[in-house]
PDB file of C-alpha atoms in Angstrom:
ATOM      1  CA  UNK A   1      11.444  17.372  19.029  1.00 86.00           C
ATOM      2  CA  UNK A   2      13.542  20.031  20.603  1.00 89.00           C
ATOM      3  CA  UNK A   3      16.304  22.404  19.589  1.00 91.00           C
ATOM      4  CA  UNK A   4      18.820  24.555  21.444  1.00 94.00           C
ATOM      5  CA  UNK A   5      18.833  28.340  21.136  1.00 94.00           C
ATOM      6  CA  UNK A   6      22.255  29.827  20.352  1.00 96.00           C
ATOM      7  CA  UNK A   7      23.659  32.947  22.023  1.00 96.00           C
ATOM      8  CA  UNK A   8      22.407  34.884  18.958  1.00 96.00           C
ATOM      9  CA  UNK A   9      18.857  33.627  19.506  1.00 95.00           C
ATOM     10  CA  UNK A  10      19.021  31.251  16.546  1.00 94.00           C
ATOM     11  CA  UNK A  11      17.487  27.794  16.392  1.00 93.00           C
ATOM     12  CA  UNK A  12      17.974  25.042  13.854  1.00 94.00           C
ATOM     13  CA  UNK A  13      14.575  23.785  12.695  1.00 93.00           C
ATOM     14  CA  UNK A  14      14.621  19.976  12.931  1.00 93.00           C
ATOM     15  CA  UNK A  15      14.789  18.210   9.557  1.00 93.00           C
ATOM     16  CA  UNK A  16      11.423  16.426   9.925  1.00 91.00           C
ATOM     17  CA  UNK A  17       9.747  19.828  10.429  1.00 90.00           C
ATOM     18  CA  UNK A  18      11.629  21.365   7.479  1.00 90.00           C
ATOM     19  CA  UNK A  19      10.594  18.423   5.305  1.00 90.00           C
ATOM     20  CA  UNK A  20       6.972  18.626   6.456  1.00 87.00           C
ATOM     21  CA  UNK A  21       6.706  22.344   5.678  1.00 86.00           C
ATOM     22  CA  UNK A  22       8.935  22.276   2.600  1.00 86.00           C
ATOM     23  CA  UNK A  23      11.399  24.687   4.185  1.00 89.00           C
ATOM     24  CA  UNK A  24      14.637  25.054   2.232  1.00 90.00           C
ATOM     25  CA  UNK A  25      17.411  27.650   2.496  1.00 91.00           C
ATOM     26  CA  UNK A  26      15.914  31.060   1.745  1.00 90.00           C
ATOM     27  CA  UNK A  27      12.349  30.135   2.760  1.00 90.00           C
ATOM     28  CA  UNK A  28      10.683  32.790   4.920  1.00 91.00           C
ATOM     29  CA  UNK A  29       8.776  31.633   7.995  1.00 91.00           C
ATOM     30  CA  UNK A  30       6.289  33.303  10.314  1.00 91.00           C
ATOM     31  CA  UNK A  31       5.743  32.766  14.032  1.00 92.00           C
ATOM     32  CA  UNK A  32       2.189  33.148  15.344  1.00 91.00           C
ATOM     33  CA  UNK A  33       1.012  33.069  18.932  1.00 94.00           C
ATOM     34  CA  UNK A  34      -2.029  30.835  19.272  1.00 91.00           C
ATOM     35  CA  UNK A  35      -4.901  31.493  21.679  1.00 93.00           C
ATOM     36  CA  UNK A  36      -3.559  28.856  24.065  1.00 95.00           C
ATOM     37  CA  UNK A  37      -0.165  30.609  24.252  1.00 93.00           C
ATOM     38  CA  UNK A  38       1.746  28.211  22.022  1.00 94.00           C
ATOM     39  CA  UNK A  39       3.807  29.519  19.132  1.00 92.00           C
ATOM     40  CA  UNK A  40       3.139  28.157  15.662  1.00 90.00           C
ATOM     41  CA  UNK A  41       5.692  28.141  12.843  1.00 89.00           C
ATOM     42  CA  UNK A  42       4.332  28.514   9.293  1.00 87.00           C
ATOM     43  CA  UNK A  43       5.746  29.287   5.877  1.00 86.00           C
ATOM     44  CA  UNK A  44       5.433  33.018   5.199  1.00 87.00           C
ATOM     45  CA  UNK A  45       4.563  32.465   1.534  1.00 81.00           C
ATOM     46  CA  UNK A  46       1.641  30.131   2.378  1.00 67.00           C
ATOM     47  CA  UNK A  47       3.019  27.742  -0.217  1.00 64.00           C
ATOM     48  CA  UNK A  48       2.331  24.147   0.644  1.00 63.00           C
ATOM     49  CA  UNK A  49       4.978  21.542  -0.018  1.00 60.00           C
ATOM     50  CA  UNK A  50       4.341  19.049  -2.781  1.00 65.00           C
ATOM     51  CA  UNK A  51       2.754  15.942  -1.397  1.00 68.00           C
ATOM     52  CA  UNK A  52       4.579  12.705  -1.972  1.00 70.00           C
ATOM     53  CA  UNK A  53       1.439  11.459  -3.724  1.00 73.00           C
ATOM     54  CA  UNK A  54       1.092  14.410  -6.085  1.00 70.00           C
ATOM     55  CA  UNK A  55       4.310  13.333  -7.767  1.00 69.00           C
ATOM     56  CA  UNK A  56       2.528  10.107  -8.743  1.00 73.00           C
ATOM     57  CA  UNK A  57      -0.457  11.847 -10.327  1.00 73.00           C
ATOM     58  CA  UNK A  58      -0.624  12.131 -14.043  1.00 72.00           C
ATOM     59  CA  UNK A  59      -1.740  10.471 -17.197  1.00 67.00           C
ATOM     60  CA  UNK A  60      -0.326   7.268 -18.593  1.00 66.00           C
ATOM     61  CA  UNK A  61      -0.780   8.524 -22.139  1.00 68.00           C
ATOM     62  CA  UNK A  62      -2.874   7.070 -24.918  1.00 78.00           C
ATOM     63  CA  UNK A  63      -4.497   3.855 -23.867  1.00 79.00           C
ATOM     64  CA  UNK A  64      -7.267   1.571 -24.934  1.00 80.00           C
ATOM     65  CA  UNK A  65     -10.755   2.849 -25.601  1.00 84.00           C
ATOM     66  CA  UNK A  66     -13.575   1.980 -23.248  1.00 86.00           C
ATOM     67  CA  UNK A  67     -14.989  -0.391 -25.867  1.00 88.00           C
ATOM     68  CA  UNK A  68     -11.654  -2.234 -26.135  1.00 86.00           C
ATOM     69  CA  UNK A  69     -11.391  -2.559 -22.352  1.00 84.00           C
ATOM     70  CA  UNK A  70     -14.961  -3.841 -22.122  1.00 88.00           C
ATOM     71  CA  UNK A  71     -14.273  -6.384 -24.883  1.00 88.00           C
ATOM     72  CA  UNK A  72     -11.221  -7.671 -22.988  1.00 86.00           C
ATOM     73  CA  UNK A  73     -13.212  -7.829 -19.754  1.00 89.00           C
ATOM     74  CA  UNK A  74     -15.937  -9.871 -21.447  1.00 89.00           C
ATOM     75  CA  UNK A  75     -13.405 -12.096 -23.178  1.00 83.00           C
ATOM     76  CA  UNK A  76     -14.471 -10.874 -26.620  1.00 75.00           C
ATOM     77  CA  UNK A  77     -10.991  -9.745 -27.609  1.00 56.00           C
TER      78      UNK A  77
END
């Protein structure tokens, strides 16, 4: 991915990168120079974006007891 620097020195961060880092308007970012000379962009607040899988985590609510499940598995119920 690439971006063009404006005359003011501004760059639009590509949407896939914004989505990956969870960058939204108002998010602060840091630029770090790595040992190999590359520059790394990170969120300044160290907050990680919510994973698409974490939204699926949870509890289905009250369910059957282990004994009831075992009875169904055995064909007792």
